[in-house]
CSV table of C-alpha atoms in Angstrom, one decimal:
chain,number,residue,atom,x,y,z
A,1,UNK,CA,-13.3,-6.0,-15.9
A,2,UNK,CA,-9.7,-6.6,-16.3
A,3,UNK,CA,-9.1,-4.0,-18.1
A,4,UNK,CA,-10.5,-2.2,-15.5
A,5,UNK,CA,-8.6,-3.6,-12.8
A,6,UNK,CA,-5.8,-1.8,-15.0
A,7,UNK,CA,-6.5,1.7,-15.0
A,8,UNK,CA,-7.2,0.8,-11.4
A,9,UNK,CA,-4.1,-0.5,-10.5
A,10,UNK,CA,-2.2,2.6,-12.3
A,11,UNK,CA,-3.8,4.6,-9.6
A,12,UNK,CA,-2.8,2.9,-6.7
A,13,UNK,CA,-0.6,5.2,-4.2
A,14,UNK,CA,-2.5,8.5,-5.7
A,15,UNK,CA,-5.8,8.6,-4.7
A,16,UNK,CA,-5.5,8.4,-0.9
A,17,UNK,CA,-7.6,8.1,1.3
A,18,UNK,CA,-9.9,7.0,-1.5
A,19,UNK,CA,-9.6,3.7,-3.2
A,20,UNK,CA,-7.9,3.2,-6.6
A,21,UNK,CA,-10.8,2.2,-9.2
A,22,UNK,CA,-11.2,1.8,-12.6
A,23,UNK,CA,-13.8,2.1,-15.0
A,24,UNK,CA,-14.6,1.3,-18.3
A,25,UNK,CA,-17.4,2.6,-20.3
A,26,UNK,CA,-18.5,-0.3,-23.5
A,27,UNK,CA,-20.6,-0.1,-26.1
A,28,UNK,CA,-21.4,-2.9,-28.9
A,29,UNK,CA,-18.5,-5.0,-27.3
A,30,UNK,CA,-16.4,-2.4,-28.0
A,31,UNK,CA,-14.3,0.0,-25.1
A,32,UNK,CA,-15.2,3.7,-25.2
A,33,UNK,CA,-13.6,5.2,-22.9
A,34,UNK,CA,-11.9,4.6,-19.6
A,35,UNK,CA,-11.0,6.6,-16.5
A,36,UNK,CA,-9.2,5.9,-13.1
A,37,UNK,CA,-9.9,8.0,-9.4
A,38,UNK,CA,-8.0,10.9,-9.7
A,39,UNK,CA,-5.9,12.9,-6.9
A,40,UNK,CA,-8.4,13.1,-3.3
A,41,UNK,CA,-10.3,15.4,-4.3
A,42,UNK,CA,-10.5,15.4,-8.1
A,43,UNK,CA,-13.3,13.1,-10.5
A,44,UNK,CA,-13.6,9.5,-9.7
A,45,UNK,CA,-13.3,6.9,-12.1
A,46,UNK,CA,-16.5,6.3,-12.9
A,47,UNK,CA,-16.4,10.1,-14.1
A,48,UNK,CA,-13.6,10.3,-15.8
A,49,UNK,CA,-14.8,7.5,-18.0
A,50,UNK,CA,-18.1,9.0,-18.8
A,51,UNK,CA,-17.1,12.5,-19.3
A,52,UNK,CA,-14.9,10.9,-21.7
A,53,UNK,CA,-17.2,9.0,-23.7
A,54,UNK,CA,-19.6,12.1,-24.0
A,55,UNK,CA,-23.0,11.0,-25.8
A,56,UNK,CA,-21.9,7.3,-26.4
A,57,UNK,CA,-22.6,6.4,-22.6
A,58,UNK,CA,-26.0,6.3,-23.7
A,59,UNK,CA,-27.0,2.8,-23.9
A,60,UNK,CA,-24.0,1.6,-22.9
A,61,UNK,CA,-22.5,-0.7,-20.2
A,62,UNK,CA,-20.0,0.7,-17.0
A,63,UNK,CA,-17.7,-2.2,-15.6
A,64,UNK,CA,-16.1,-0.2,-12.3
A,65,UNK,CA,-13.9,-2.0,-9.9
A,66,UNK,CA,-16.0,-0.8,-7.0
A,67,UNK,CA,-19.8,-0.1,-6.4
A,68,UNK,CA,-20.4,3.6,-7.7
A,69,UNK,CA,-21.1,6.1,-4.5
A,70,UNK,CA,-24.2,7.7,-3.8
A,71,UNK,CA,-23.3,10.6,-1.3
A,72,UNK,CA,-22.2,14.0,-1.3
A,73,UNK,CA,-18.2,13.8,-0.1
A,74,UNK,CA,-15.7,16.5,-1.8
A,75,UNK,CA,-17.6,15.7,-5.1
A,76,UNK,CA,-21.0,14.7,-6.2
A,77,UNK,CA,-22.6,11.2,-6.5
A,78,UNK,CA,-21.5,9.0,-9.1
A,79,UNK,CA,-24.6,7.7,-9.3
A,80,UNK,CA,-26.2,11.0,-10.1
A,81,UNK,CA,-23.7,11.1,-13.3
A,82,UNK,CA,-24.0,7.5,-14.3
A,83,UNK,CA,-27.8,7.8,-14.4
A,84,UNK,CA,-28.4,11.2,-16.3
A,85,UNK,CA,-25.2,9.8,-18.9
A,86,UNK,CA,-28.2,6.9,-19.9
A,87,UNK,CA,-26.2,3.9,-19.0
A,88,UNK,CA,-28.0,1.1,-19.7
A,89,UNK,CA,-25.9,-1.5,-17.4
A,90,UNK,CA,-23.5,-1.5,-14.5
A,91,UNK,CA,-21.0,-4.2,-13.7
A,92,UNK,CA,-19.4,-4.4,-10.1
A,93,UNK,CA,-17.2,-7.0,-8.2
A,94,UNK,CA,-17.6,-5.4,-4.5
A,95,UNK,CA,-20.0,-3.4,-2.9
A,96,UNK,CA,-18.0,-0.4,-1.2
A,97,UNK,CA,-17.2,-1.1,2.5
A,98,UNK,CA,-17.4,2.7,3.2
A,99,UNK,CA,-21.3,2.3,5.7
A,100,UNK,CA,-22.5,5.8,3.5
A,101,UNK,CA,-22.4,3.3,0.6
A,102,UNK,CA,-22.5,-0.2,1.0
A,103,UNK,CA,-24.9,-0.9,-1.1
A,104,UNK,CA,-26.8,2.1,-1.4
A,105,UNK,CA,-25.4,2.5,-4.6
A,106,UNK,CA,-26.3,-0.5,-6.4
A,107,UNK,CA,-30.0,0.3,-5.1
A,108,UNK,CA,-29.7,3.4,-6.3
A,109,UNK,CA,-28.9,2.4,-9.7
A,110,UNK,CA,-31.6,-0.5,-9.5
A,111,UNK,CA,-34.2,2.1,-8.6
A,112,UNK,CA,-33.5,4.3,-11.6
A,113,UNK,CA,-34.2,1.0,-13.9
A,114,UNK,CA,-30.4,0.5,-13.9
A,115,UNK,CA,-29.8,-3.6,-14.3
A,116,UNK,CA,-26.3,-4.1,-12.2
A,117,UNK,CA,-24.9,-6.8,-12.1
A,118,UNK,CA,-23.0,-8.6,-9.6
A,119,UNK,CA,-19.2,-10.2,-11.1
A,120,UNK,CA,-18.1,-12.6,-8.1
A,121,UNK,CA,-15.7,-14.2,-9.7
A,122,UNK,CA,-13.4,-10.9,-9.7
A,123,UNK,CA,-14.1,-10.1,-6.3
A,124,UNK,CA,-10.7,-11.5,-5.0
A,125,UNK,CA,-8.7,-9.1,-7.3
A,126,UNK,CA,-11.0,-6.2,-6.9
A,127,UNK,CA,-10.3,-6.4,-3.1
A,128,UNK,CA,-7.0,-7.3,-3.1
A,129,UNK,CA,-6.5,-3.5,-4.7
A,130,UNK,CA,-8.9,-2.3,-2.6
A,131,UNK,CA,-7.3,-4.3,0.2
A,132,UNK,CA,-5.9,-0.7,2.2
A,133,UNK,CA,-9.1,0.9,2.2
A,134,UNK,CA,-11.3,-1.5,3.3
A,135,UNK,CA,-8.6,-1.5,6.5
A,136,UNK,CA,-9.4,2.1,6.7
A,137,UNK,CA,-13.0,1.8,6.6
A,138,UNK,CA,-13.2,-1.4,9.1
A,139,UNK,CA,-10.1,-0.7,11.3
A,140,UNK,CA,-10.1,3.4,11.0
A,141,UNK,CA,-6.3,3.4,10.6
A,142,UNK,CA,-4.1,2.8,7.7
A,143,UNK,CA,-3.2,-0.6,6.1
A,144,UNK,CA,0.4,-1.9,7.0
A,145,UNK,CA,2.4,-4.2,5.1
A,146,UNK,CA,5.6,-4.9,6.7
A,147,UNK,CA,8.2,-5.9,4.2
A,148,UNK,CA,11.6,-7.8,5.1
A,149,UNK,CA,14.3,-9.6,3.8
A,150,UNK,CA,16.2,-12.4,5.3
A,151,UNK,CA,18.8,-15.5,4.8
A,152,UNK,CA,17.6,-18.6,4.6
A,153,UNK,CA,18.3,-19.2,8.3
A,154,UNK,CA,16.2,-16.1,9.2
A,155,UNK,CA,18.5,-12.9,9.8
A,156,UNK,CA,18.6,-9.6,8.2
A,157,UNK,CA,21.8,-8.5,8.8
A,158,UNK,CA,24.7,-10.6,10.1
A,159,UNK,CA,26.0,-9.3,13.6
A,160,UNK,CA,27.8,-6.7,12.9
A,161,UNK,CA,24.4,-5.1,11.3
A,162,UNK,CA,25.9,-5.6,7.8
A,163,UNK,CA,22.8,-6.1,5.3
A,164,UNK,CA,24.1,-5.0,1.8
A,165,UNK,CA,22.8,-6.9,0.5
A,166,UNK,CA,20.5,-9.7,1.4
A,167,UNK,CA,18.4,-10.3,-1.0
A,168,UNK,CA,19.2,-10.0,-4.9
A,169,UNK,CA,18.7,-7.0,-7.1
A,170,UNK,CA,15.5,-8.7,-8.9
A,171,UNK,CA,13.9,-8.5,-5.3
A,172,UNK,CA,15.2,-5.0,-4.9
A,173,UNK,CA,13.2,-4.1,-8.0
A,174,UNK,CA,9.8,-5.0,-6.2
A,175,UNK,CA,10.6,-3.5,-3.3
A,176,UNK,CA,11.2,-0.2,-4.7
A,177,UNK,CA,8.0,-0.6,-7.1
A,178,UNK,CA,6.2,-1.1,-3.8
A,179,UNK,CA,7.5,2.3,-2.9
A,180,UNK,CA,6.3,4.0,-5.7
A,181,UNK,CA,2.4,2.2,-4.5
A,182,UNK,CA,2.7,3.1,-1.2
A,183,UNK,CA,1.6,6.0,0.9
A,184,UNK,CA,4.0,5.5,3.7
A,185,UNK,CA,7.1,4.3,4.4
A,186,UNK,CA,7.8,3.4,8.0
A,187,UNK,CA,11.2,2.5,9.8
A,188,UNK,CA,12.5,2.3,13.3
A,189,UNK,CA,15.8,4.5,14.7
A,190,UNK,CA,18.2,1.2,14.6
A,191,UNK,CA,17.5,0.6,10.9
A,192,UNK,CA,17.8,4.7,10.7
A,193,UNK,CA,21.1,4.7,12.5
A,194,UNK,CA,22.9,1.5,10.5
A,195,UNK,CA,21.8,2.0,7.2
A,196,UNK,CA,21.0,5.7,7.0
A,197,UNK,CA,17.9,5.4,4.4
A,198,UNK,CA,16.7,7.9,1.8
A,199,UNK,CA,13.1,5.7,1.8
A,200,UNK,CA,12.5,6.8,-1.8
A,201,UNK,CA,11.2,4.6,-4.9
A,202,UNK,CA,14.4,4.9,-7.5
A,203,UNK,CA,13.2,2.1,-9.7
A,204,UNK,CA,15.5,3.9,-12.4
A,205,UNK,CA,18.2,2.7,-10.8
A,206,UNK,CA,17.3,-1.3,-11.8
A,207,UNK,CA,16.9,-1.1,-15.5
A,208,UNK,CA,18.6,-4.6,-16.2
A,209,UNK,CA,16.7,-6.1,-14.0
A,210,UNK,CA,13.7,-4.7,-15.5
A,211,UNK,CA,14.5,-6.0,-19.3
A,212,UNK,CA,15.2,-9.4,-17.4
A,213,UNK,CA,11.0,-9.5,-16.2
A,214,UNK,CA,10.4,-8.3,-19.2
A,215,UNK,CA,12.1,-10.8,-21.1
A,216,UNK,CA,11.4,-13.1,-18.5
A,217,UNK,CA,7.8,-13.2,-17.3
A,218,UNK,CA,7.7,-14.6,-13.3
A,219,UNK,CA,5.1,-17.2,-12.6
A,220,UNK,CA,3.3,-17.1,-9.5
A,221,UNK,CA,2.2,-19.6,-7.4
A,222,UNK,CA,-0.7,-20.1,-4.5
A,223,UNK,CA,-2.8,-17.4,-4.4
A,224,UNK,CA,-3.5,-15.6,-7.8
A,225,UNK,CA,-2.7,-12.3,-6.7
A,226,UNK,CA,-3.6,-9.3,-8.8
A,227,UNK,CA,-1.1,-7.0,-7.0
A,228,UNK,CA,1.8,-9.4,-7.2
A,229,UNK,CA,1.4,-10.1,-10.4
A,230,UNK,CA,1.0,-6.3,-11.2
A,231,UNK,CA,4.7,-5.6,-9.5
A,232,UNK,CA,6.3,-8.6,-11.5
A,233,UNK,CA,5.2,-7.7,-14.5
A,234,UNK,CA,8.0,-6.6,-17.2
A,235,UNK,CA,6.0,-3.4,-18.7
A,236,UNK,CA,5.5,-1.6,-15.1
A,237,UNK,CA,5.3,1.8,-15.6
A,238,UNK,CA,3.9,3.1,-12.4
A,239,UNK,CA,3.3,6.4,-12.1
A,240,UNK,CA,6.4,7.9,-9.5
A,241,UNK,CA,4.9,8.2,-6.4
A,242,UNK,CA,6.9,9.9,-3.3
A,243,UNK,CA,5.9,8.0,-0.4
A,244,UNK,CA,6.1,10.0,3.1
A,245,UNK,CA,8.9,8.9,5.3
A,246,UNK,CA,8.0,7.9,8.5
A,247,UNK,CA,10.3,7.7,11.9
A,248,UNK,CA,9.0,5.5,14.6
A,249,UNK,CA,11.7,6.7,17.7
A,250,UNK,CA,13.8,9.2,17.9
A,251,UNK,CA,17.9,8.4,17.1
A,252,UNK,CA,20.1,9.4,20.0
A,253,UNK,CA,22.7,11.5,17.6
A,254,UNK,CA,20.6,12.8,14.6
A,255,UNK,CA,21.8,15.6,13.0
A,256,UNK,CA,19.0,16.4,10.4
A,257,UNK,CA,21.8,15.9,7.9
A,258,UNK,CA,20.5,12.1,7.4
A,259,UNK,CA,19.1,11.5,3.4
A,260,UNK,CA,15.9,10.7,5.7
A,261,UNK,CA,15.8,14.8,5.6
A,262,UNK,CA,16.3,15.2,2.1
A,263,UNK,CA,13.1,17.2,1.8
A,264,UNK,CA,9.8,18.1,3.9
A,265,UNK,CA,8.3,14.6,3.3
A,266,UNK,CA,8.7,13.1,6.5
A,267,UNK,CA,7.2,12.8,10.0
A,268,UNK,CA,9.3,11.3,13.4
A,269,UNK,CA,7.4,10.0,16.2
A,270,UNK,CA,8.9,9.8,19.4
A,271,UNK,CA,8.1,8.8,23.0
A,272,UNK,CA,8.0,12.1,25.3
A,273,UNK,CA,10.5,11.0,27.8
A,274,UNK,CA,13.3,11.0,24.7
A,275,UNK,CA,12.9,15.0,24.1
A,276,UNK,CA,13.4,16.3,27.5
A,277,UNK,CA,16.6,18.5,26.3
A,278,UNK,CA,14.8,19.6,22.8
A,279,UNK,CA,17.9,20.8,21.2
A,280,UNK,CA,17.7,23.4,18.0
A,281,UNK,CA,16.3,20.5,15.2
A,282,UNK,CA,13.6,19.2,18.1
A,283,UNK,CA,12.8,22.3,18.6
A,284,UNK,CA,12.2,23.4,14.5
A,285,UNK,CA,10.5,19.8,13.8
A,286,UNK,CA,8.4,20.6,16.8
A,287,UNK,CA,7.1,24.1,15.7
A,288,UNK,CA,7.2,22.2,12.1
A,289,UNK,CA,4.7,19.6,13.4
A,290,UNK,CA,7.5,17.1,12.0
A,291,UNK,CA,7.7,15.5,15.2
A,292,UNK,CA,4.8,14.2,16.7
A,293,UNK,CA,5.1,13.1,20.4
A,294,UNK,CA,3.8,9.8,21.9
A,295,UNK,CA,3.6,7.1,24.8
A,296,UNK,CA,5.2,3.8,24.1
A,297,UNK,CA,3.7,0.3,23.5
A,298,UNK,CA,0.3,0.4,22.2
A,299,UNK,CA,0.0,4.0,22.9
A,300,UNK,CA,2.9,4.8,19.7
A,301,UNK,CA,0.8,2.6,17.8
A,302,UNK,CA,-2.3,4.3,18.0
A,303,UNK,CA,-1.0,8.1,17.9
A,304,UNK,CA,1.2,6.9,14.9
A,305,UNK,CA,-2.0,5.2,13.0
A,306,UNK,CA,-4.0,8.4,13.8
A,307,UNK,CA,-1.9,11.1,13.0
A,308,UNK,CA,-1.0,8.7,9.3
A,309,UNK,CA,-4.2,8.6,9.0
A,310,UNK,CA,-5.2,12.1,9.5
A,311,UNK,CA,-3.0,12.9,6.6
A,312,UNK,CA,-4.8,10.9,4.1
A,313,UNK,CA,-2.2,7.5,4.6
A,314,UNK,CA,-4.0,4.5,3.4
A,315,UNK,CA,-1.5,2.3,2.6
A,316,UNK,CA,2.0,2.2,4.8
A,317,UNK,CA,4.9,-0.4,4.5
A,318,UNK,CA,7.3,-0.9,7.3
A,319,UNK,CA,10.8,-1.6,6.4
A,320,UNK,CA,12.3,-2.5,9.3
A,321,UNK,CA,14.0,-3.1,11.7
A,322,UNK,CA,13.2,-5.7,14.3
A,323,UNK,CA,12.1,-3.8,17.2
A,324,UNK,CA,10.1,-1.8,15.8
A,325,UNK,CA,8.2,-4.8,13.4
A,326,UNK,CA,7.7,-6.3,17.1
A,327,UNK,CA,5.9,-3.1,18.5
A,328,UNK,CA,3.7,-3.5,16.1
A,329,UNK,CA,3.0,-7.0,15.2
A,330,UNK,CA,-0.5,-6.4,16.3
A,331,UNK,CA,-1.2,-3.9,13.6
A,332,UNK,CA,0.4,-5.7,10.7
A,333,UNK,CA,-2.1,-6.5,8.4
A,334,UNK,CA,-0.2,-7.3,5.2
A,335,UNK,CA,2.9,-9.5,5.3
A,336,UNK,CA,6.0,-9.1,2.2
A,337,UNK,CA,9.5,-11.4,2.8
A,338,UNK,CA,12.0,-11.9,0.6
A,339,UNK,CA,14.2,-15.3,1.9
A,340,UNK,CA,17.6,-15.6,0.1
A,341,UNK,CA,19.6,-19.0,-0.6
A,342,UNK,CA,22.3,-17.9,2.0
A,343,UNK,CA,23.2,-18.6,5.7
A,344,UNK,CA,25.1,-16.6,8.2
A,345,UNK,CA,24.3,-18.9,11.1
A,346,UNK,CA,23.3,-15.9,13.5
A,347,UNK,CA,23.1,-12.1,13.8
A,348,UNK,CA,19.8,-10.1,13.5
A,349,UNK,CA,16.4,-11.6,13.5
A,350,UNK,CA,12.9,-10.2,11.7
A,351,UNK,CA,11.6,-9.4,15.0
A,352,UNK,CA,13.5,-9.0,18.5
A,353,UNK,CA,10.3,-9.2,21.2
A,354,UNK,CA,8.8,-12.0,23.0
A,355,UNK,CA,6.6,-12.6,20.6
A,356,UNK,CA,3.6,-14.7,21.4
A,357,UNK,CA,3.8,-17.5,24.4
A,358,UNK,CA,1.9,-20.2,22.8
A,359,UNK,CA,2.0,-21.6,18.8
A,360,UNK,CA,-1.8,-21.9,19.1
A,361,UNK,CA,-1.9,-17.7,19.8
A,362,UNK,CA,0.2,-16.9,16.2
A,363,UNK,CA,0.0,-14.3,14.0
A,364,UNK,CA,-1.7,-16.5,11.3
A,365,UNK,CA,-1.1,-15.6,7.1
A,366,UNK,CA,-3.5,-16.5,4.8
A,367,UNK,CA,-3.9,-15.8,0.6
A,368,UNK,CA,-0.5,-16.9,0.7
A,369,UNK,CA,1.3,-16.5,-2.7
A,370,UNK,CA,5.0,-16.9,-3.5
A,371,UNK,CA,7.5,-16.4,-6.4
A,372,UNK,CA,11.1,-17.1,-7.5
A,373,UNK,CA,13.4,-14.4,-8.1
A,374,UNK,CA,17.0,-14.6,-8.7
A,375,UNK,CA,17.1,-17.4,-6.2
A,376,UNK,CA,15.3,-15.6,-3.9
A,377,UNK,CA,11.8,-16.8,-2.7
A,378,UNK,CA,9.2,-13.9,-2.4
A,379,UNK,CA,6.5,-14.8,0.1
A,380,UNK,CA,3.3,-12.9,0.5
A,381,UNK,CA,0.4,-12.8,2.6
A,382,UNK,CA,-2.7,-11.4,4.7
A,383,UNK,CA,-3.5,-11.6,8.2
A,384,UNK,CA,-5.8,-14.1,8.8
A,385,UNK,CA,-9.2,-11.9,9.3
């Protein structure tokens, strides 16, 4: 199962809106074959595995990461395949959240004469991967993970919005191998307008500090986080993954000259009221459908989540800045910091809004895990549920 959590992990930010899984097809304690869920669209893993072990599936075992589906979506059953290939047993850590599964599957299976057995003492990696779609199943609207990094005392940027750099460049490593995992990448118009963001994974760029994990393996401690651990780990080599770049408000001067603009990945949400003029490059991301136009509050939040989500975003991180983390706190499902030994004694905080009026109300983390890097403290958790 580990090894299936793998190939699953290795497809994490290309398989959206379906889940990353892995499988692995074993035969007389030996491993097969072994696929991961391709491209939307393409075989699952459970497919890929048994197509490449041919004849030798039958009378073997299937560890996937997820219970095998049992529907017709934009391919056929899994279960269909995994029966006719003569599999002899199937071991799962989840059932599938998705209600055209959930369960169905591993009945399915059963009924065919199928043993399948239950491994709960994986579940908590198998859903910590599977951790964006089960949002999208349960909450219909993509998982967000809002990462930040801050001085010891709590700011991002001193006052006069400088913030190169806060953390150090081990941090800096993770964060851009989150990019390359991610389907989204979301930030407001002040962190557009001071720091002028490209919003890209360039991982390339931080080959020292990649030797140093290597040579250097990171300990973890709290939660035993499969993701976390996948990040830190010295032999990443994540397939590139181009994230779409997502605007939440529209900049008073943009020119569409910004590295935000380098290419066509990118979407800008803006509240109606700040378009009324719709000069040339409002007009073209208009007709483009690059510009997608909203109410404020609550209302930004749910047109943003639904037009993500209508694109096949599973998985989005917000960068920054303050504002815009405080517009949506209440959608926040997935919390990243990075705290640095260093103290400015004031300038700009995580979040700018009211925030909640009572401690008893807060915005509670759970599964916490943390890490040192370079000094820096990397803090992780999930919204309390």
């Amino acid at each position: 199962m580990t090894r299936a959590f793998d190939a699953a992990l290795s497809r994490t930010g290309i398989t959206s809106p379906n889940p990353p899984v892995g499988a692995i097809v074993v035969k007389s304690g030996s491993v097969i074959s072994e696929g991961g869920t391709q491209v939307c669209g393409g075989d699952h893993a459970e497919v890929c595995a048994l197509n490449a072990a041919g004849d030798n599936a039958e009378g073997a075992d299937l560890y996937v990461t997820l219970e095998p589906c049992c529907h017709h979506g934009k391919t056929p059953p899994c279960t269909d395949l995994i029966i006719r290939a003569g599999i002899r047993r199937v071991f799962v850590p989840l059932e599938d959240p998705n209600p055209m599964v959930s369960g169905k599957g591993i009945e399915t299976l059963r009924s065919a004469g199928i043993e399948v057995n239950i491994i709960d003492s994986h579940a908590d990696h198998a859903r910590q991967i599977m951790r964006p779609f089960f949002t999208l199943i349960e909450k219909k609207r993509p998982h967000v993970m809002y990462k930040t990094a801050m001085t010891a005392d709590g700011f991002t940027a001193s006052s006069s919005g400088d913030s190169k750099w806060v953390s150090s460049s081990l941090s800096r490593l993770v964060v851009h191998r989150y990019r390359s995992l991610v389907d989204a990448i979301i930030v407001g118009r002040g962190t557009f307008e001071s720091d002028n963001p490209s919003l890209k994974s360039r991982t390339e760029e931080f080959t020292d500090e990649a030797d140093f994990l290597a040579r250097n393996p990171v300990p973890i401690s709290g939660n035993d986080n499969i993701m976390i651990r996948y990040v830190l780990n010295g032999s990443f080599n994540h397939v590139k993954n181009s994230p779409l770049r997502v605007l939440a408000g529209l900049p008073a001067n943009i020119t569409g000259r910004e590295k935000f603009f380098d290419d066509d990945n990118y979407i800008v949400f803006a509240a109606e009221h700040r378009v009324d003029k719709k000069p040339a490059l409002i007009c073209e991301m208009l007709e483009k459908k690059k510009l997608i136009l909203c109410g404020d509050g609550d209302l930004f939040n749910d047109t943003m989540m639904s037009e993500l989500k209508s694109r096949g975003i599973m998985w989005a991180m917000l960068e920054g800045g303050a504002e815009t983390a405080s517009r949506m706190l209440g959608i926040i499902d997935e919390y990243l910091s990075f705290i640095a030994p260093k103290m400015i004694g004031g300038g700009r905080s995580v979040f700018s809004g009211k925030g909640f009026g009572r401690i008893a109300d807060s915005y509670m983390i759970d599964e916490v895990t943390s890490a040192f890097l370079d000094g820096d403290v990397l803090y992780h958790g999930y919204r309390r549920l």
